[in-house]
Amino acid sequence: MSRHIAFERLHNFRDLGGYSTADGRTVRWGRLYRSDSLAKLDGADLDRFLALKVSTVIDLRYPWEIEARGRVPDREGLSYVNLSVEHRPYDQAAIDPWRFLADRYAEVALDGAKELRQALEVIAWNTSGPLVFHCASGKDRTGLLAALVLALAGVTEDDIAADFALTELATERLVADWRAANPGRTLTWPAYGRAPEEIMRLFLADLAATYGSVYDYAVRHLGADDRLIAQLRARLLDD
């Protein structure tokens, strides 16, 4: 199976299948995808997307981003939900950008509890077909939710960090998109579009230090319960 699914204008569309869990199971292919903004879908790209038979889209962006840049094209049978998980906008820092971004992820994990819980519920109880979640570049907000889902499914930290770092393959194209959308401006974020494993490892370590584990975070802060987590695993893992 192919993890990366090629599009002309999407640069970071990936299948989250194939990862092994601690109990020897595997995340099903073709069940859950992560992506950069689906507002870019058009023409042949839209046809490729529709061929995946996606039934549900979770858009993690702010409402103002959607108003300014659009959303996934409306199609019959495609459910759409906007869950804006970030509550404190920020510009990326030039000094120690990995620690800075891990701290911002911690803020999203703290502030976005309601939306993150809803996202887990949508993923767990969606039985109508494949699901995709996305933000703007498919890196930060998307990477955080992917990490939570994979961790709750039982995937190892090494695989979670490696999955996060796959965005590095899209960095050049994400930067090119930024420059095309901002003519005449200088990109002052030296790590724009970067996604080294270190960011995710720092975030997961901080979560463990605060709550004990991702599971404890989900239960204690998000209000998830064993029924939701069991349903998430049943939905995503092979038998």
Short mmCIF file of C-alpha atoms in Angstrom, two decimals, residues 6-166:
data_model
loop_
_atom_site.label_atom_id
_atom_site.label_comp_id
_atom_site.label_asym_id
_atom_site.label_seq_id
_atom_site.Cartn_x
_atom_site.Cartn_y
_atom_site.Cartn_z
CA ALA A 6 -0.07 12.05 -5.11
CA PHE A 7 -2.01 15.19 -6.00
CA GLU A 8 -1.01 18.21 -8.05
CA ARG A 9 -1.93 20.88 -5.50
CA LEU A 10 -2.07 18.89 -2.26
CA HIS A 11 1.42 18.23 -0.94
CA ASN A 12 0.86 16.34 2.30
CA PHE A 13 -1.98 13.84 1.80
CA ARG A 14 -1.15 10.57 3.56
CA ASP A 15 -2.76 7.31 4.62
CA LEU A 16 -2.35 6.58 8.33
CA GLY A 17 -2.65 2.82 7.77
CA GLY A 18 0.00 0.16 8.19
CA TYR A 19 1.38 1.07 11.61
CA SER A 20 1.70 -1.79 14.11
CA THR A 21 0.40 -1.59 17.66
CA ALA A 22 1.76 -2.91 20.93
CA ASP A 23 -0.74 -5.79 20.92
CA GLY A 24 0.28 -6.95 17.45
CA ARG A 25 -2.55 -5.42 15.45
CA THR A 26 -2.23 -3.01 12.51
CA VAL A 27 -3.93 0.25 11.57
CA ARG A 28 -6.11 -0.47 8.56
CA TRP A 29 -5.15 1.05 5.21
CA GLY A 30 -7.68 3.27 3.48
CA ARG A 31 -9.58 4.05 6.67
CA LEU A 32 -8.03 7.32 7.94
CA TYR A 33 -6.13 10.03 6.05
CA ARG A 34 -4.34 13.25 7.02
CA SER A 35 -3.80 16.19 4.67
CA ASP A 36 -3.03 19.80 4.00
CA SER A 37 -5.95 22.07 3.09
CA LEU A 38 -8.59 20.37 0.97
CA ALA A 39 -9.73 23.79 -0.21
CA LYS A 40 -7.07 23.38 -2.93
CA LEU A 41 -8.93 20.47 -4.53
CA ASP A 42 -9.99 21.11 -8.12
CA GLY A 43 -10.09 19.38 -11.48
CA ALA A 44 -8.13 16.12 -11.64
CA ASP A 45 -7.17 16.48 -7.98
CA LEU A 46 -10.82 16.53 -6.99
CA ASP A 47 -11.45 13.44 -9.09
CA ARG A 48 -8.57 11.64 -7.34
CA PHE A 49 -9.98 12.63 -3.96
CA LEU A 50 -13.51 11.48 -4.79
CA ALA A 51 -12.11 8.14 -5.98
CA LEU A 52 -10.97 7.48 -2.39
CA LYS A 53 -14.66 7.39 -1.37
CA VAL A 54 -14.03 9.65 1.64
CA SER A 55 -17.24 10.06 3.61
CA THR A 56 -16.19 12.59 6.26
CA VAL A 57 -13.84 15.59 6.44
CA ILE A 58 -12.69 17.17 9.70
CA ASP A 59 -11.34 20.67 9.10
CA LEU A 60 -9.13 21.77 12.02
CA ARG A 61 -8.67 25.37 10.85
CA TYR A 62 -10.09 28.58 12.28
CA PRO A 63 -13.40 29.75 10.78
CA TRP A 64 -11.61 32.86 9.51
CA GLU A 65 -9.17 30.66 7.57
CA ILE A 66 -12.06 28.85 5.95
CA GLU A 67 -13.79 32.12 5.08
CA ALA A 68 -10.60 33.52 3.54
CA ARG A 69 -9.32 30.39 1.76
CA GLY A 70 -12.30 28.12 1.24
CA ARG A 71 -13.07 24.55 2.23
CA VAL A 72 -13.39 21.13 0.64
CA PRO A 73 -15.83 21.27 -2.30
CA ASP A 74 -19.36 20.27 -1.38
CA ARG A 75 -20.39 16.86 -2.69
CA GLU A 76 -23.40 14.66 -2.04
CA GLY A 77 -22.58 12.06 0.60
CA LEU A 78 -19.58 13.98 1.96
CA SER A 79 -19.98 15.08 5.58
CA TYR A 80 -18.01 18.09 6.76
CA VAL A 81 -17.27 19.30 10.28
CA ASN A 82 -15.15 22.26 11.36
CA LEU A 83 -13.41 21.73 14.71
CA SER A 84 -11.00 24.61 15.29
CA VAL A 85 -8.61 23.10 17.83
CA GLU A 86 -6.27 26.09 18.11
CA HIS A 87 -7.33 28.99 20.34
CA ARG A 88 -4.15 31.10 20.51
CA PRO A 89 -2.83 32.19 17.10
CA TYR A 90 0.95 32.45 16.87
CA ASP A 91 3.77 33.19 14.47
CA GLN A 92 6.58 30.67 14.39
CA ALA A 93 9.72 31.66 16.27
CA ALA A 94 13.26 32.04 14.97
CA ILE A 95 14.89 30.99 18.24
CA ASP A 96 14.76 27.27 19.16
CA PRO A 97 11.83 26.62 16.80
CA TRP A 98 11.40 22.97 17.84
CA ARG A 99 10.91 23.78 21.53
CA PHE A 100 8.70 26.70 20.56
CA LEU A 101 6.42 24.54 18.41
CA ALA A 102 6.23 21.78 21.03
CA ASP A 103 5.07 24.44 23.52
CA ARG A 104 2.44 25.63 21.06
CA TYR A 105 1.21 22.05 20.62
CA ALA A 106 0.90 21.81 24.41
CA GLU A 107 -1.30 24.93 24.32
CA VAL A 108 -3.53 23.36 21.66
CA ALA A 109 -3.76 20.16 23.71
CA LEU A 110 -4.82 22.27 26.70
CA ASP A 111 -7.13 24.79 25.02
CA GLY A 112 -8.66 22.56 22.36
CA ALA A 113 -9.95 19.82 24.65
CA LYS A 114 -13.57 20.13 23.50
CA GLU A 115 -12.73 20.07 19.81
CA LEU A 116 -10.14 17.29 20.14
CA ARG A 117 -12.63 15.15 22.03
CA GLN A 118 -15.20 15.78 19.30
CA ALA A 119 -12.65 14.84 16.64
CA LEU A 120 -11.94 11.53 18.39
CA GLU A 121 -15.68 10.85 18.57
CA VAL A 122 -16.21 11.60 14.88
CA ILE A 123 -13.31 9.32 13.92
CA ALA A 124 -14.40 6.54 16.27
CA TRP A 125 -18.09 6.50 15.35
CA ASN A 126 -17.77 7.22 11.64
CA THR A 127 -18.83 3.98 9.98
CA SER A 128 -19.86 5.28 6.56
CA GLY A 129 -16.44 5.25 4.91
CA PRO A 130 -12.92 6.67 5.03
CA LEU A 131 -12.27 9.91 6.92
CA VAL A 132 -9.69 12.65 6.43
CA PHE A 133 -8.66 15.44 8.80
CA HIS A 134 -6.62 18.47 7.82
CA CYS A 135 -5.49 21.98 8.66
CA ALA A 136 -3.61 24.41 6.39
CA SER A 137 -0.30 22.64 5.74
CA GLY A 138 -1.18 19.32 7.37
CA LYS A 139 1.65 19.65 9.87
CA ASP A 140 0.90 21.21 13.27
CA ARG A 141 -2.79 20.83 14.12
CA THR A 142 -3.07 17.80 11.87
CA GLY A 143 0.11 16.31 13.30
CA LEU A 144 -1.13 16.74 16.85
CA LEU A 145 -4.44 14.97 16.17
CA ALA A 146 -2.67 12.21 14.24
CA ALA A 147 -0.35 11.66 17.20
CA LEU A 148 -3.25 11.41 19.64
CA VAL A 149 -5.19 8.99 17.44
CA LEU A 150 -2.19 6.75 16.75
CA ALA A 151 -1.13 6.75 20.40
CA LEU A 152 -4.62 5.79 21.58
CA ALA A 153 -4.66 3.05 18.95
CA GLY A 154 -1.47 1.64 20.48
CA VAL A 155 1.12 2.75 17.92
CA THR A 156 4.65 3.28 19.28
CA GLU A 157 6.16 6.71 19.89
CA ASP A 158 8.88 5.97 17.34
CA ASP A 159 6.30 5.40 14.59
CA ILE A 160 4.26 8.42 15.68
CA ALA A 161 7.34 10.66 15.50
CA ALA A 162 8.35 9.16 12.15
CA ASP A 163 4.87 9.74 10.73
CA PHE A 164 5.00 13.36 11.87
CA ALA A 165 8.38 13.83 10.19
CA LEU A 166 7.07 12.68 6.80
#
